[in-house]
Every structure is written in C-alpha cells, then in structure tokens.
Short mmCIF file of C-alpha atoms in Angstrom, two decimals:
data_model
loop_
_atom_site.label_atom_id
_atom_site.label_comp_id
_atom_site.label_asym_id
_atom_site.label_seq_id
_atom_site.Cartn_x
_atom_site.Cartn_y
_atom_site.Cartn_z
CA MET A 1 63.32 -23.31 332.38
CA HIS A 2 65.01 -22.08 329.19
CA ASN A 3 65.83 -18.67 330.61
CA ASN A 4 68.12 -20.20 333.24
CA ALA A 5 70.53 -20.81 330.37
CA ILE A 6 71.06 -17.05 330.16
CA LEU A 7 72.35 -17.01 333.74
CA LYS A 8 74.58 -20.02 333.12
CA ALA A 9 76.09 -18.24 330.12
CA LEU A 10 76.75 -15.06 332.10
CA ASP A 11 78.20 -17.03 335.04
CA HIS A 12 81.16 -17.84 332.78
CA PHE A 13 82.12 -14.18 332.94
CA VAL A 14 81.05 -12.87 336.39
CA LEU A 15 79.28 -14.37 339.40
CA LEU A 16 76.11 -12.38 339.96
CA THR A 17 73.94 -12.09 343.05
CA ASP A 18 70.45 -13.62 343.15
CA ILE A 19 68.94 -10.13 343.03
CA GLN A 20 70.97 -9.22 339.95
CA LYS A 21 70.03 -12.48 338.26
CA LYS A 22 66.37 -11.83 338.94
CA GLU A 23 66.63 -8.34 337.46
CA ILE A 24 68.34 -9.66 334.34
CA LEU A 25 65.70 -12.33 333.75
CA SER A 26 62.89 -9.81 334.24
CA CYS A 27 64.28 -7.80 331.30
CA PHE A 28 64.46 -10.66 328.79
CA LYS A 29 61.48 -11.64 326.66
CA GLU A 30 60.92 -15.10 325.21
CA HIS A 31 60.24 -15.63 321.50
CA TYR A 32 59.54 -18.72 319.41
CA TYR A 33 60.68 -18.80 315.78
CA ILE A 34 59.74 -21.37 313.17
CA LYS A 35 62.34 -22.60 310.67
CA ASP A 36 63.37 -19.95 308.09
CA LYS A 37 61.80 -17.11 310.09
CA ILE A 38 63.73 -13.84 309.76
CA ILE A 39 64.82 -12.63 313.20
CA LEU A 40 66.62 -9.47 312.10
CA ARG A 41 66.50 -8.10 308.56
CA GLU A 42 69.35 -6.25 306.89
CA GLY A 43 68.62 -2.52 306.61
CA PHE A 44 66.61 -2.29 309.82
CA THR A 45 67.94 -0.81 313.05
CA ASN A 46 68.71 -3.50 315.58
CA ARG A 47 67.55 -2.64 319.10
CA LEU A 48 67.87 -6.09 320.68
CA LEU A 49 70.50 -8.40 322.12
CA TYR A 50 69.55 -12.03 321.50
CA PHE A 51 70.24 -15.26 323.38
CA ILE A 52 69.53 -18.70 321.90
CA ALA A 53 68.02 -21.13 324.38
CA LYS A 54 67.23 -23.69 321.70
CA GLY A 55 67.87 -23.93 317.98
CA VAL A 56 70.26 -22.77 315.26
CA VAL A 57 70.50 -19.26 313.81
CA ARG A 58 72.31 -18.16 310.66
CA GLU A 59 73.92 -14.76 310.06
CA TYR A 60 74.15 -13.61 306.46
CA GLN A 61 74.23 -10.61 304.15
CA TYR A 62 73.50 -9.98 300.48
CA SER A 63 76.20 -9.47 297.90
CA LEU A 64 75.97 -6.85 295.16
CA SER A 65 74.64 -9.55 292.84
CA GLY A 66 71.80 -10.30 295.27
CA THR A 67 73.03 -13.67 296.53
CA GLN A 68 73.22 -14.53 300.21
CA LYS A 69 76.63 -14.89 301.84
CA THR A 70 76.60 -16.84 305.11
CA LEU A 71 78.81 -15.20 307.75
CA SER A 72 78.29 -17.42 310.79
CA PHE A 73 76.05 -19.84 312.63
CA LYS A 74 74.85 -19.55 316.23
CA SER A 75 73.44 -22.29 318.43
CA SER A 76 72.07 -22.96 321.91
CA GLY A 77 73.90 -20.99 324.59
CA ASP A 78 75.06 -18.21 322.24
CA PHE A 79 74.38 -14.49 322.46
CA PHE A 80 74.19 -12.67 319.13
CA THR A 81 73.37 -9.29 317.62
CA ASP A 82 74.58 -6.90 314.95
CA LEU A 83 76.82 -5.09 317.42
CA GLU A 84 77.38 -1.90 315.43
CA SER A 85 73.68 -1.50 314.74
CA PHE A 86 72.83 -2.29 318.36
CA GLU A 87 75.33 0.09 319.93
CA LYS A 88 75.19 2.94 317.41
CA ARG A 89 71.46 2.78 316.62
CA LYS A 90 72.09 2.48 312.88
CA SER A 91 70.83 0.19 310.13
CA SER A 92 72.01 -3.40 310.26
CA PHE A 93 74.33 -4.67 307.55
CA VAL A 94 73.41 -8.31 308.25
CA SER A 95 70.36 -10.53 308.66
CA PHE A 96 69.68 -13.39 311.05
CA SER A 97 67.27 -16.25 310.41
CA ALA A 98 66.16 -19.31 312.37
CA GLU A 99 67.51 -22.47 310.73
CA SER A 100 65.39 -24.68 312.98
CA GLU A 101 62.54 -24.19 315.41
CA SER A 102 64.15 -21.89 317.94
CA VAL A 103 63.57 -20.40 321.38
CA VAL A 104 65.26 -17.02 321.62
CA TYR A 105 65.35 -14.49 324.45
CA THR A 106 65.83 -10.79 323.79
CA ILE A 107 66.68 -7.73 325.85
CA ASP A 108 66.07 -4.19 324.63
CA TYR A 109 69.03 -1.80 324.28
CA PHE A 110 67.67 0.67 326.82
CA LEU A 111 66.80 -2.01 329.38
CA LEU A 112 70.31 -3.39 329.11
CA LYS A 113 71.75 0.10 329.39
CA ASP A 114 69.80 0.67 332.62
CA LEU A 115 71.02 -2.64 334.03
CA ILE A 116 74.69 -1.98 333.37
CA GLU A 117 74.44 1.57 334.70
CA THR A 118 72.88 0.29 337.93
CA HIS A 119 75.06 -2.77 338.64
CA LYS A 120 78.81 -2.80 338.10
CA GLU A 121 78.84 -6.62 338.14
CA ILE A 122 76.26 -6.78 335.36
CA LYS A 123 78.23 -4.18 333.42
CA MET A 124 81.36 -6.32 333.80
CA ALA A 125 79.52 -9.50 332.79
CA PHE A 126 78.20 -8.03 329.55
CA ALA A 127 81.51 -6.27 328.82
CA LYS A 128 83.33 -9.60 329.10
CA CYS A 129 80.60 -11.26 327.07
CA ARG A 130 81.04 -8.65 324.33
CA ALA A 131 84.82 -9.15 324.29
CA HIS A 132 84.36 -12.92 324.18
CA TYR A 133 82.19 -12.84 321.06
CA LEU A 134 84.39 -10.29 319.31
CA ALA A 135 87.35 -12.62 319.92
CA ILE A 136 85.35 -15.56 318.51
CA LYS A 137 84.50 -13.51 315.41
CA LYS A 138 88.15 -12.58 314.86
CA THR A 139 89.31 -16.17 315.35
CA ARG A 140 86.58 -17.49 313.04
CA ASN A 141 87.43 -15.07 310.24
CA THR A 142 91.14 -15.88 310.48
CA PHE A 143 90.33 -19.59 310.47
CA LEU A 144 88.10 -19.37 307.40
CA PHE A 145 90.73 -17.53 305.37
CA THR A 146 93.86 -19.41 306.48
CA GLU A 147 92.93 -23.06 307.05
CA THR A 148 92.43 -25.70 304.37
CA VAL A 149 88.91 -26.55 303.21
CA GLU A 150 89.18 -29.95 304.90
CA SER A 151 90.09 -28.35 308.22
CA ARG A 152 87.23 -25.88 307.88
CA VAL A 153 84.65 -28.61 307.25
CA ILE A 154 85.86 -30.91 310.03
CA LYS A 155 86.19 -28.12 312.60
CA THR A 156 82.73 -26.77 311.77
CA TYR A 157 81.18 -30.21 312.14
CA GLU A 158 82.97 -30.75 315.48
CA ASP A 159 81.91 -27.37 316.87
CA TYR A 160 78.38 -27.26 315.43
CA PRO A 161 77.18 -30.76 314.43
CA GLU A 162 73.59 -29.49 314.43
CA ILE A 163 74.41 -27.25 311.45
CA ILE A 164 74.62 -30.21 309.10
CA LYS A 165 71.31 -31.52 310.43
CA HIS A 166 69.30 -28.30 310.20
CA CYS A 167 70.92 -25.97 307.65
CA LYS A 168 70.76 -25.91 303.89
CA LYS A 169 73.85 -27.25 302.15
CA ARG A 170 74.18 -24.13 300.01
CA ASP A 171 74.41 -21.98 303.17
CA ILE A 172 77.01 -24.24 304.77
CA ILE A 173 79.05 -24.18 301.57
CA SER A 174 78.79 -20.40 301.46
CA TYR A 175 80.07 -20.18 305.04
CA LEU A 176 82.96 -22.59 304.39
CA ARG A 177 83.99 -20.79 301.15
CA THR A 178 83.98 -23.97 299.09
CA ASN A 179 81.79 -25.84 296.59
CA SER A 180 79.37 -28.74 296.75
CA GLN A 181 81.66 -31.41 295.32
CA ILE A 182 84.56 -30.69 297.67
CA TYR A 183 82.23 -30.39 300.65
CA ASN A 184 80.55 -33.75 299.91
CA ASN A 185 83.88 -35.53 299.48
CA ILE A 186 85.22 -34.23 302.77
CA LEU A 187 81.98 -35.00 304.61
CA ARG A 188 82.18 -38.61 303.41
CA SER A 189 85.54 -38.93 305.13
CA ILE A 190 84.15 -38.05 308.57
CA PRO A 191 82.93 -41.35 310.09
CA GLU A 192 80.99 -39.59 312.85
CA VAL A 193 78.64 -37.98 310.34
CA PRO A 194 75.49 -40.11 309.89
CA VAL A 195 74.87 -41.07 306.25
CA LEU A 196 71.60 -39.13 305.98
CA GLU A 197 73.24 -35.97 307.34
CA ARG A 198 75.90 -36.11 304.62
CA GLY A 199 73.29 -35.52 301.98
CA ILE A 200 74.21 -38.90 300.53
CA THR A 201 71.52 -41.36 299.54
CA PRO A 202 72.14 -44.63 301.42
CA SER A 203 72.68 -47.65 299.20
#
C-alpha cells in the first residue's frame, strides 16, 4: 500500500512502535491529483503536511511582474509544506502543483499536534524530519547560487530524473536560473538522458 511509504520515510529518523505507526496512518488522508492540479495556492492558509507516495510536485511563487518562479521540485518519498504558513497559521507565500498524476497523503495541523503531544517518539520523528528538510532547503539554495549552470543541470538530473520527463522546460529553466539554449546544450552532453527527454527531435 502507498501509505506504508510514510512509515518507511519516518523510520529514517526514529523507530516507532506498531501502535504509533497505526495511529500515524489513521491520521493521514489519501488524495489523487491529476497533472497541473493546484495542491496549495499562494495566499491561502496552509493547514496540511503533505507526503508524496507517487508523482512529482513543483513549488513556485509569483514575481512582481506576474511570472512564476520555480523554487523546488518534490518527488516520491518526500514530505512538503509551506512551513511558516503551516506552523504560524498564516497565508502561504508559495504554491504547489502536481507535475504528473500524483498520490499524496495529508495530515491536518491539529491531528499532527495531538500526535506529537501524545507520543515523544512521534514528536522526535517529525522534529528530525523538519530539520532534515530545512537542511535540504539550505543546501539547495546554496547550490543554486554558487555552482555552475552545468553542475546545476547535471546534479538536478541525477537527483530527480523524473523532472525532465514530467515537468515543463520553462519551469526547469526557472528553477536552474538559466536559459533554454544553455540548458539544451548541457542536456545534450548527458548520455544518460534519453533523446526524447532532452526536448530534442530525433533525426
């Protein structure tokens, strides 16, 4: 079952008892999203923590000129949320959308709060999970602003090969802080990338 992936993800942080695992699963709800479906819209208060069992999700926000700026991509096995909106009950500054058909599990803020107040192991698991994703965000932002464009493209393909398959090129380019010509040239140099996924018409 898809929801077992939630437990596998949490097991990386703390080993939970069978009773605790059962309680956690009982609090998560399953959702199916079609491609391009908005999961969380900027300006709305986020009351959910999300877990991707299947699919790719994009995080983005709008610039002052009204264009979308891609901030990150999430894939199977990832938790995600707008943390400040979730924890402080305020409007979200970002949006999330499904970039492919996706299966996503959610837990409500108050249900999670009850869980962590009742079980110290569950509290520790989600605290470590929170720290883990904050560290990833910090590392990602440093990487995007300090590494060469070539390194950014190659590393992104290695970490998230499904992005190239499912996501729009303009969104990938926005995330990588580059342009279409440079991106295409670098992608051509990666032999592992299938021709059709490079956006190149086969001869």
